[in-house]
Short mmCIF file of C-alpha atoms and ligand atoms in Angstrom, two decimals:
data_model
loop_
_atom_site.label_atom_id
_atom_site.label_comp_id
_atom_site.label_asym_id
_atom_site.label_seq_id
_atom_site.Cartn_x
_atom_site.Cartn_y
_atom_site.Cartn_z
CA MET A 29 0.00 0.00 0.00
CA ALA A 30 2.74 2.41 1.05
CA GLN A 31 4.62 1.40 -2.06
CA ASN A 32 1.55 2.12 -4.19
CA LEU A 33 1.17 5.51 -2.58
CA SER A 34 4.73 6.52 -3.22
CA PHE A 35 4.46 5.28 -6.78
CA PHE A 36 1.38 7.47 -7.17
CA ALA A 37 3.17 10.43 -5.58
CA SER A 38 6.18 10.09 -7.84
CA SER A 39 3.90 9.88 -10.90
CA ILE A 40 2.34 13.16 -9.85
CA LEU A 41 5.77 14.71 -9.43
CA LEU A 42 6.75 13.47 -12.87
CA VAL A 43 3.62 14.99 -14.40
CA ALA A 44 4.34 18.25 -12.56
CA ALA A 45 7.90 18.24 -13.86
CA MET A 46 6.64 17.67 -17.39
CA THR A 47 4.02 20.40 -17.33
CA SER A 48 6.02 23.13 -15.67
CA PHE A 49 9.06 24.54 -17.34
CA ILE A 50 12.11 25.69 -15.48
CA HIS A 51 12.56 29.39 -16.11
CA GLY A 52 15.55 30.95 -14.41
CA CYS A 53 14.99 29.93 -10.84
CA HIS A 54 11.19 29.93 -11.22
CA ALA A 55 9.13 27.18 -12.76
CA LEU A 56 6.55 28.36 -15.24
CA SER A 57 3.07 26.95 -14.81
CA SER A 58 -0.19 27.22 -16.70
CA ASP A 59 -2.16 28.24 -13.60
CA TYR A 60 0.32 30.89 -12.40
CA TYR A 61 -2.33 33.65 -12.46
CA ALA A 62 -5.29 31.46 -11.41
CA LYS A 63 -5.59 33.36 -8.12
CA LEU A 64 -3.48 36.45 -8.89
CA CYS A 65 -5.32 37.53 -12.04
CA PRO A 66 -7.92 34.98 -13.16
CA HIS A 67 -9.09 36.92 -16.24
CA VAL A 68 -5.64 37.42 -17.74
CA GLU A 69 -6.26 35.20 -20.76
CA SER A 70 -9.64 36.60 -21.74
CA VAL A 71 -8.28 40.16 -21.49
CA VAL A 72 -5.38 39.42 -23.84
CA THR A 73 -7.67 37.52 -26.23
CA ALA A 74 -10.13 40.41 -26.45
CA VAL A 75 -7.39 42.98 -27.12
CA VAL A 76 -5.69 40.87 -29.82
CA LYS A 77 -9.03 40.08 -31.46
CA LYS A 78 -9.99 43.73 -31.69
CA ALA A 79 -6.57 44.82 -32.93
CA MET A 80 -6.49 42.23 -35.69
CA THR A 81 -9.90 43.17 -37.03
CA ASN A 82 -8.56 46.70 -37.49
CA ASP A 83 -5.19 45.61 -38.88
CA ARG A 84 -4.65 42.19 -40.48
CA THR A 85 -0.86 42.47 -40.06
CA VAL A 86 -1.10 42.31 -36.25
CA PRO A 87 -0.94 38.50 -35.77
CA ALA A 88 2.27 38.11 -37.81
CA ALA A 89 3.84 40.99 -35.91
CA LEU A 90 3.00 39.50 -32.50
CA LEU A 91 4.32 36.06 -33.43
CA ARG A 92 7.62 37.43 -34.72
CA MET A 93 7.93 39.72 -31.69
CA ASN A 94 7.64 36.70 -29.38
CA PHE A 95 10.35 34.86 -31.36
CA HIS A 96 12.72 37.83 -31.12
CA ASP A 97 12.01 38.27 -27.43
CA CYS A 98 12.74 34.62 -26.62
CA PHE A 99 15.87 34.32 -28.77
CA ILE A 100 17.55 37.28 -27.07
CA ARG A 101 18.14 36.94 -23.31
CA GLY A 102 15.30 34.41 -23.05
CA CYS A 103 11.61 35.35 -22.90
CA ASP A 104 11.86 38.40 -20.66
CA GLY A 105 10.02 41.13 -22.58
CA SER A 106 13.34 42.77 -23.51
CA VAL A 107 12.12 43.31 -27.08
CA LEU A 108 9.39 45.60 -25.72
CA LEU A 109 11.68 48.13 -24.00
CA ASN A 110 12.18 51.54 -25.58
CA SER A 111 15.60 53.02 -26.17
CA THR A 112 16.70 55.58 -23.59
CA LYS A 113 19.22 58.45 -23.71
CA ASN A 114 21.98 56.03 -22.70
CA ASN A 115 20.87 52.89 -24.43
CA THR A 116 19.76 51.73 -27.86
CA ALA A 117 17.27 48.92 -27.27
CA GLU A 118 16.70 45.67 -29.23
CA LYS A 119 13.74 47.10 -31.10
CA ASP A 120 16.01 49.76 -32.59
CA GLY A 121 18.69 47.25 -33.61
CA PRO A 122 19.33 46.23 -37.23
CA PRO A 123 17.03 43.19 -37.81
CA ASN A 124 14.07 45.15 -36.39
CA ILE A 125 12.76 45.59 -39.92
CA SER A 126 9.00 44.96 -39.79
CA LEU A 127 8.82 44.55 -35.99
CA HIS A 128 5.64 46.45 -35.23
CA ALA A 129 2.31 46.40 -33.35
CA PHE A 130 3.94 47.08 -29.98
CA TYR A 131 0.82 49.10 -29.22
CA VAL A 132 -1.20 45.87 -28.97
CA ILE A 133 0.93 44.69 -26.05
CA ASP A 134 0.53 48.15 -24.45
CA LEU A 135 -3.26 47.95 -24.77
CA ALA A 136 -3.39 44.47 -23.21
CA LYS A 137 -1.04 45.52 -20.42
CA GLU A 138 -3.06 48.69 -19.69
CA ALA A 139 -6.26 46.62 -19.45
CA LEU A 140 -4.51 44.20 -17.08
CA GLU A 141 -3.10 47.02 -14.93
CA ASP A 142 -6.70 48.16 -14.41
CA ILE A 143 -7.84 44.81 -13.01
CA CYS A 144 -4.67 43.41 -11.38
CA PRO A 145 -2.02 46.12 -11.10
CA GLY A 146 1.63 45.12 -11.01
CA VAL A 147 0.91 41.40 -11.35
CA VAL A 148 1.18 40.21 -14.97
CA SER A 149 4.61 40.45 -16.58
CA CYS A 150 5.02 41.94 -20.05
CA ALA A 151 6.85 38.78 -21.13
CA ASP A 152 3.74 36.74 -20.23
CA VAL A 153 1.45 39.19 -22.05
CA LEU A 154 3.59 38.76 -25.18
CA ALA A 155 3.60 34.94 -24.94
CA LEU A 156 -0.20 34.92 -24.58
CA ALA A 157 -0.67 37.47 -27.38
CA ALA A 158 1.47 35.37 -29.76
CA ARG A 159 -0.59 32.27 -28.97
CA GLU A 160 -3.83 34.20 -29.56
CA ALA A 161 -2.45 35.58 -32.83
CA VAL A 162 -1.89 32.04 -34.09
CA THR A 163 -5.19 30.62 -32.83
CA LEU A 164 -7.30 33.52 -34.11
CA SER A 165 -5.62 33.17 -37.53
CA GLY A 166 -6.88 29.60 -37.85
CA GLY A 167 -3.89 27.86 -36.26
CA PRO A 168 -3.63 25.55 -33.26
CA THR A 169 -4.08 26.53 -29.65
CA TRP A 170 -2.00 25.51 -26.65
CA VAL A 171 -1.71 26.16 -22.94
CA VAL A 172 0.94 28.84 -22.34
CA PRO A 173 3.17 28.23 -19.32
CA LEU A 174 3.18 31.49 -17.31
CA GLY A 175 5.16 33.24 -14.61
CA ARG A 176 7.97 34.88 -16.60
CA LYS A 177 9.58 37.97 -15.14
CA ASP A 178 10.54 41.07 -17.09
CA GLY A 179 14.18 41.88 -17.74
CA ARG A 180 15.81 45.29 -17.35
CA ILE A 181 18.34 44.96 -20.16
CA SER A 182 17.71 45.45 -23.87
CA ARG A 183 20.62 46.12 -26.20
CA ALA A 184 20.51 46.70 -29.94
CA SER A 185 23.84 44.91 -30.35
CA ASP A 186 22.32 41.66 -29.00
CA THR A 187 20.15 41.38 -32.10
CA ARG A 188 23.24 40.00 -33.84
CA GLN A 189 22.40 36.77 -32.01
CA LEU A 190 19.25 36.27 -34.09
CA PRO A 191 19.46 33.78 -36.95
CA ALA A 192 19.78 35.56 -40.32
CA PRO A 193 17.71 34.77 -43.43
CA THR A 194 20.97 33.93 -45.25
CA PHE A 195 21.81 31.14 -42.76
CA ASN A 196 22.47 27.60 -43.98
CA PHE A 197 21.22 24.51 -42.17
CA THR A 198 24.34 24.17 -39.98
CA GLN A 199 24.05 27.75 -38.79
CA LEU A 200 20.31 27.45 -38.12
CA LYS A 201 20.76 24.22 -36.19
CA LEU A 202 23.48 25.79 -34.04
CA SER A 203 21.40 28.91 -33.36
CA PHE A 204 18.48 26.76 -32.17
CA ALA A 205 20.68 24.29 -30.27
CA ARG A 206 22.15 27.19 -28.25
CA ARG A 207 18.60 27.68 -26.94
CA ARG A 208 18.09 23.95 -26.41
CA LEU A 209 15.80 23.75 -29.40
CA SER A 210 15.99 20.76 -31.74
CA THR A 211 15.86 20.28 -35.50
CA ALA A 212 12.19 19.36 -35.07
CA ASP A 213 11.63 22.71 -33.34
CA LEU A 214 13.52 24.50 -36.12
CA VAL A 215 11.31 23.02 -38.83
CA ALA A 216 8.02 23.44 -36.96
CA LEU A 217 8.78 27.01 -35.86
CA SER A 218 9.94 28.03 -39.34
CA GLY A 219 6.30 27.33 -40.19
CA GLY A 220 5.63 30.66 -38.44
CA HIS A 221 6.47 31.98 -41.91
CA THR A 222 2.91 31.07 -42.88
CA LEU A 223 1.96 34.55 -41.61
CA GLY A 224 3.13 37.97 -42.67
CA PHE A 225 5.34 39.90 -45.00
CA SER A 226 9.02 40.35 -45.75
CA HIS A 227 10.93 43.30 -47.11
CA CYS A 228 13.14 42.89 -50.20
CA SER A 229 16.37 43.16 -48.23
CA SER A 230 15.70 39.84 -46.47
CA PHE A 231 15.79 37.79 -49.70
CA GLN A 232 17.86 40.08 -51.92
CA ASN A 233 20.75 37.60 -51.78
CA ARG A 234 18.70 34.97 -53.67
CA ILE A 235 17.43 37.11 -56.55
CA HIS A 236 20.40 39.31 -57.51
CA SER A 237 24.12 38.36 -57.72
CA PHE A 238 23.48 35.05 -55.93
CA ASN A 239 26.96 33.69 -56.56
CA GLY A 240 29.78 33.63 -59.13
CA SER A 241 27.87 31.42 -61.58
CA HIS A 242 24.19 32.24 -60.93
CA ASP A 243 22.47 35.60 -60.71
CA VAL A 244 19.40 33.89 -59.19
CA ASP A 245 19.43 31.06 -56.65
CA PRO A 246 18.81 27.96 -58.81
CA SER A 247 16.77 26.37 -56.02
CA LEU A 248 14.10 29.09 -56.50
CA ASN A 249 11.16 28.21 -58.74
CA PRO A 250 11.96 30.20 -61.95
CA SER A 251 8.58 31.94 -62.35
CA PHE A 252 8.48 32.72 -58.63
CA ALA A 253 11.97 34.24 -58.96
CA VAL A 254 10.74 36.42 -61.83
CA SER A 255 7.89 37.77 -59.72
CA LEU A 256 10.22 38.46 -56.78
CA ARG A 257 12.60 40.33 -59.10
CA GLN A 258 9.68 42.41 -60.37
CA SER A 259 8.70 43.41 -56.84
CA CYS A 260 12.34 43.87 -55.80
CA PRO A 261 14.57 45.19 -58.59
CA ALA A 262 18.35 45.22 -58.03
CA HIS A 263 18.48 48.81 -56.91
CA ASN A 264 15.12 48.86 -55.21
CA LYS A 265 14.31 52.27 -53.77
CA VAL A 266 10.84 51.53 -52.44
CA ARG A 267 11.50 50.87 -48.76
CA SER A 268 8.15 49.22 -48.18
CA ALA A 269 8.57 46.80 -51.12
CA GLY A 270 8.67 43.07 -50.51
CA ALA A 271 6.59 39.92 -50.69
CA THR A 272 4.13 37.99 -48.58
CA MET A 273 5.60 35.07 -46.66
CA ASP A 274 3.23 32.60 -48.33
CA SER A 275 0.11 32.63 -50.49
CA THR A 276 -2.27 32.85 -47.50
CA THR A 277 -0.58 35.57 -45.49
CA THR A 278 -3.25 36.11 -42.83
CA THR A 279 -4.18 32.44 -42.41
CA PHE A 280 -2.16 30.11 -40.22
CA ASP A 281 -2.00 26.96 -42.37
CA ASN A 282 0.59 24.62 -43.92
CA ALA A 283 0.83 26.45 -47.26
CA TYR A 284 4.37 27.58 -46.32
CA PHE A 285 5.57 23.95 -46.37
CA LYS A 286 3.81 23.13 -49.65
CA LEU A 287 5.36 26.19 -51.30
CA LEU A 288 8.78 25.45 -49.81
CA LEU A 289 8.78 22.08 -51.62
CA GLN A 290 8.06 23.96 -54.87
CA GLY A 291 10.99 26.38 -54.44
CA LYS A 292 8.61 29.18 -53.50
CA SER A 293 9.90 30.22 -50.08
CA LEU A 294 11.50 33.60 -49.54
CA PHE A 295 14.65 33.01 -47.51
CA SER A 296 17.79 30.93 -47.90
CA SER A 297 17.04 29.84 -44.32
CA ASP A 298 13.68 28.42 -45.45
CA GLN A 299 15.22 26.63 -48.42
CA ALA A 300 17.97 25.29 -46.13
CA LEU A 301 15.41 23.06 -44.40
CA LEU A 302 15.46 20.89 -47.53
CA THR A 303 19.24 20.36 -47.47
CA HIS A 304 19.19 17.93 -44.56
CA PRO A 305 17.36 14.58 -44.86
CA GLY A 306 15.76 14.68 -41.41
CA SER A 307 14.41 18.19 -41.70
CA LYS A 308 13.30 17.63 -45.31
CA GLN A 309 11.24 14.68 -44.13
CA LEU A 310 9.52 16.91 -41.57
CA VAL A 311 8.82 19.56 -44.23
CA GLU A 312 7.16 16.85 -46.34
CA LYS A 313 5.15 15.63 -43.37
CA PHE A 314 3.89 19.13 -42.53
CA ALA A 315 3.15 19.84 -46.21
CA GLY A 316 0.97 16.74 -46.25
CA SER A 317 -0.81 17.24 -42.95
CA PRO A 318 -1.98 20.55 -41.44
CA GLU A 319 -2.88 18.59 -38.28
CA ALA A 320 0.67 17.26 -37.87
CA PHE A 321 2.04 20.77 -38.41
CA GLY A 322 -0.39 22.36 -35.94
CA LYS A 323 0.46 19.82 -33.25
CA ALA A 324 4.21 20.18 -33.75
CA PHE A 325 4.03 23.99 -33.89
CA ALA A 326 2.12 24.17 -30.61
CA LYS A 327 4.62 21.88 -28.89
CA SER A 328 7.60 23.85 -30.19
CA MET A 329 6.03 27.21 -29.27
CA ILE A 330 5.74 25.99 -25.68
CA ARG A 331 9.43 25.08 -25.80
CA MET A 332 10.48 28.37 -27.42
CA SER A 333 8.41 30.49 -25.06
CA SER A 334 9.98 28.65 -22.12
CA ILE A 335 13.56 29.66 -22.95
CA PRO A 336 14.69 30.92 -19.55
CA GLY A 337 15.23 34.64 -19.20
CA THR A 338 16.93 36.62 -16.45
CA GLY A 339 13.90 38.77 -15.72
CA VAL A 340 13.59 40.23 -12.23
CA GLU A 341 10.46 42.40 -12.16
CA VAL A 342 6.93 43.00 -13.38
CA ARG A 343 6.91 46.21 -15.37
CA ARG A 344 3.98 48.63 -15.23
CA ASP A 345 4.69 50.03 -18.68
CA CYS A 346 6.16 47.40 -21.01
CA ARG A 347 8.40 50.02 -22.65
CA VAL A 348 10.17 51.22 -19.48
CA VAL A 349 12.03 49.44 -16.66
CA ARG A 350 10.74 50.09 -13.17
C1 LIG B 406 14.64 30.01 -38.37
C2 LIG B 406 15.16 31.21 -38.30
C3 LIG B 406 14.41 32.44 -38.74
C4 LIG B 406 14.87 33.39 -39.59
C5 LIG B 406 16.23 33.42 -40.24
C6 LIG B 406 13.81 34.36 -39.75
C7 LIG B 406 13.91 35.50 -40.53
C8 LIG B 406 12.87 36.35 -40.81
C9 LIG B 406 12.96 37.50 -41.66
C10 LIG B 406 14.23 38.00 -42.33
C11 LIG B 406 11.72 38.05 -41.75
C12 LIG B 406 11.30 39.24 -42.59
C13 LIG B 406 11.67 40.55 -41.98
C14 LIG B 406 11.40 41.64 -42.99
O1 LIG B 406 12.12 41.72 -43.98
O2 LIG B 406 10.43 42.40 -42.81
C15 LIG B 406 10.85 37.24 -40.95
C16 LIG B 406 9.51 37.47 -40.81
C17 LIG B 406 8.70 36.75 -39.96
N1 LIG B 406 9.11 35.73 -39.13
FE1 LIG B 406 10.88 34.80 -39.14
N2 LIG B 406 12.74 33.98 -39.01
C18 LIG B 406 13.05 32.81 -38.37
C19 LIG B 406 12.26 32.13 -37.48
C20 LIG B 406 11.00 32.53 -37.12
C21 LIG B 406 10.25 31.96 -36.03
C22 LIG B 406 10.77 30.89 -35.09
C23 LIG B 406 9.05 32.59 -36.02
C24 LIG B 406 7.89 32.37 -35.08
C25 LIG B 406 7.54 31.19 -34.62
C26 LIG B 406 9.05 33.54 -37.10
C27 LIG B 406 7.98 34.34 -37.45
C28 LIG B 406 8.01 35.31 -38.43
C29 LIG B 406 6.84 36.06 -38.86
C30 LIG B 406 5.41 35.86 -38.36
C31 LIG B 406 7.28 36.98 -39.81
C32 LIG B 406 6.43 38.03 -40.54
C33 LIG B 406 6.47 39.30 -39.72
C34 LIG B 406 5.51 40.36 -40.18
O3 LIG B 406 4.84 40.24 -41.20
O4 LIG B 406 5.39 41.38 -39.46
N3 LIG B 406 10.26 33.50 -37.72
N4 LIG B 406 11.57 36.21 -40.39
C1 LIG B 407 8.40 54.52 -26.66
O1 LIG B 407 8.72 54.80 -28.02
C2 LIG B 407 7.60 55.06 -28.84
C3 LIG B 407 8.07 55.16 -30.28
O2 LIG B 407 9.21 55.93 -30.40
C4 LIG B 407 6.89 56.33 -28.36
O3 LIG B 407 5.76 56.60 -29.15
C5 LIG B 407 6.46 56.11 -26.91
O4 LIG B 407 5.90 57.29 -26.40
C6 LIG B 407 7.64 55.70 -26.05
N1 LIG B 407 7.12 55.35 -24.74
C7 LIG B 407 7.76 55.62 -23.61
C8 LIG B 407 7.06 55.26 -22.36
O5 LIG B 407 8.86 56.12 -23.60
C1 LIG B 408 22.03 57.06 -17.93
O1 LIG B 408 23.20 57.83 -17.69
C2 LIG B 408 23.07 58.68 -16.57
C3 LIG B 408 24.32 59.58 -16.53
O2 LIG B 408 25.48 58.84 -16.83
C4 LIG B 408 22.89 57.83 -15.30
O3 LIG B 408 22.73 58.67 -14.18
C5 LIG B 408 21.64 56.98 -15.47
O4 LIG B 408 21.51 56.10 -14.37
C6 LIG B 408 21.72 56.17 -16.75
N1 LIG B 408 20.47 55.51 -16.95
C7 LIG B 408 20.39 54.24 -17.27
C8 LIG B 408 19.03 53.71 -17.48
O5 LIG B 408 21.36 53.51 -17.39
C1 LIG B 409 14.45 50.14 -36.30
O1 LIG B 409 15.73 50.66 -36.09
C2 LIG B 409 15.93 51.93 -36.70
C3 LIG B 409 17.36 52.33 -36.45
O2 LIG B 409 18.24 51.25 -36.59
C4 LIG B 409 14.94 52.95 -36.10
O3 LIG B 409 15.10 54.19 -36.73
C5 LIG B 409 13.51 52.44 -36.29
O4 LIG B 409 12.61 53.30 -35.63
C6 LIG B 409 13.37 51.04 -35.73
N1 LIG B 409 12.04 50.54 -36.03
C7 LIG B 409 11.17 50.15 -35.10
C8 LIG B 409 9.89 49.61 -35.58
O5 LIG B 409 11.42 50.19 -33.91
C1 LIG B 410 27.39 27.20 -43.54
O1 LIG B 410 27.88 28.50 -43.39
C2 LIG B 410 29.07 28.59 -42.64
C3 LIG B 410 29.37 30.07 -42.41
O2 LIG B 410 29.31 30.79 -43.61
C4 LIG B 410 30.19 27.89 -43.41
O3 LIG B 410 31.39 27.93 -42.68
C5 LIG B 410 29.78 26.44 -43.63
O4 LIG B 410 30.73 25.78 -44.44
C6 LIG B 410 28.42 26.35 -44.29
N1 LIG B 410 27.97 24.97 -44.26
C7 LIG B 410 27.48 24.34 -45.29
C8 LIG B 410 27.11 22.92 -45.12
O5 LIG B 410 27.35 24.90 -46.39
C1 LIG B 411 26.34 28.71 -57.03
O1 LIG B 411 25.32 27.99 -56.38
C2 LIG B 411 24.94 26.80 -57.05
C3 LIG B 411 23.76 26.19 -56.31
O2 LIG B 411 23.96 26.17 -54.93
C4 LIG B 411 26.13 25.86 -57.10
O3 LIG B 411 25.79 24.66 -57.79
C5 LIG B 411 27.29 26.55 -57.82
O4 LIG B 411 28.44 25.71 -57.78
C6 LIG B 411 27.61 27.88 -57.16
N1 LIG B 411 28.61 28.57 -57.93
C7 LIG B 411 29.67 29.17 -57.36
C8 LIG B 411 30.63 29.84 -58.28
O5 LIG B 411 29.86 29.16 -56.15
#
C-alpha cells in the first residue's frame, strides 16, 4: 500500500515536472495567475481580437515579436523596451525591420493594470498574445506556461544573435541548439512563416548576384523568382517593397511547407530546411498534414516560449524598466 502511494506520488511529481518549465529559478506553470489575475487570458484575447480586425498584419507581428524576445536573453520582454538616452534597445537594432504592433501589447497591459495592477509580466502578455495571434488566424491553440519575469536589459547589439535569413542549415541548427531547441523545433517554428510579410532586403541575396555562376538562386522556382525580381529590382528604392511570406498571409495553415517544396519560399534559411534529410522529411510531413504541423508547432512554441530569461520584475509600462 505504502509502495503504491509513493508510486502514485512520484507519478504526480513526474507529471508536474513535465508540465512546468524551469525558467531561471522559477518554474513556469499554466495556472500561475489562477488566483493572482484569473481573467488574464480573456483580457489578452479580447485585445488581440480587436486589434487584428482593425489591422490584419497584427498576428504576424505578434508572433515574430515573441520569437525575437525569446531568442535574445530568453523570454523576458526585452524586445518591448524603448531606447533611452543612454541605451539603444533591441527594437532599434538592425534586424528590427517589420517589428511592429507594440501598441497591442501596451493595450493588453493597460487593461490588465486596471484589473490586477503590477501582477502580470510583459513577457507573459507577449507569450499569450502570440498564442492568440496564431489561434485567431486559424492555427492551433495551446496552454501557455506562465510566470515569466521582465528583464531590465535590452541592447541593440544583441540582435546580432538572431538567426539571419541567409543562414544555412548548420548555422540554423546551431542557433536553435544554443537555446536547447531541436531540429524538429527548427522546422516546426519556421512554419511561423505562414503569416506575414518580408521586405526585399531579407531575400535580396537569392534574386540578384546570388553567386559567381548564378544571378538567381537555382533552387528558387523560376517563375516565382521572376515575380520576386519584379517586386524587388536590383536597386530597389521603395523601402516598403517586398513579398508575402506565403500565399495565405493572414491564415495560419501549412501552405508555407507546400510552397517550400516547390521552391517558393523567400529566404535561404527556409530553403535550407530541404538540405538535410531529417528536416526535409519533416517539411514533407507538414506539407501533407496541417494537423501534424499544428500539433508540432504548438509543442515547439511551448518550448520556445519557455527559454529561460533573467527577468527580475513585473513592469507597469512594457516600454520602461521600473
Ligand atoms: C529560423 C530562423 C528564422 C529566420 C532566419 C527568420 C527570418 C525572418 C525575416 C528575415 C523576416 C522578414 C523581416 C522583414 O524583412 O520584414 C521574418 C519574418 C517573420 N518571421 Fe521569421 N525567421 C526565423 C524564425 C522565425 C520563427 C521561429 C518565427 C515564429 C515562430 C518567425 C515568425 C516570423 C513572422 C510571423 C514573420 C512576418 C512578420 C511580419 O509580417 O510582421 N520567424 N523572419
Ligand atoms: C516609446 O517609443 C515610442 C516610439 O518611439 C513612443 O511613441 C512612446 O511614447 C515611447 N514610450 C515611452 C514610455 O517612452
Ligand atoms: C544614464 O546615464 C546617466 C548619466 O550617466 C545615469 O545617471 C543613469 O543612471 C543612466 N540611466 C540608465 C538607465 O542607465
Ligand atoms: C528600427 O531601427 C531603426 C534604427 O536602426 C529605427 O530608426 C527604427 O525606428 C526602428 N524601427 C522600429 C519599428 O522600432
Ligand atoms: C554554412 O555557413 C558557414 C558560415 O558561412 C560555413 O562555414 C559552412 O561551411 C556552411 N555549411 C554548409 C554545409 O554549407
Ligand atoms: C552557385 O550555387 C549553385 C547552387 O547552390 C552551385 O551549384 C554553384 O556551384 C555555385 N557557384 C559558385 C561559383 O559558387
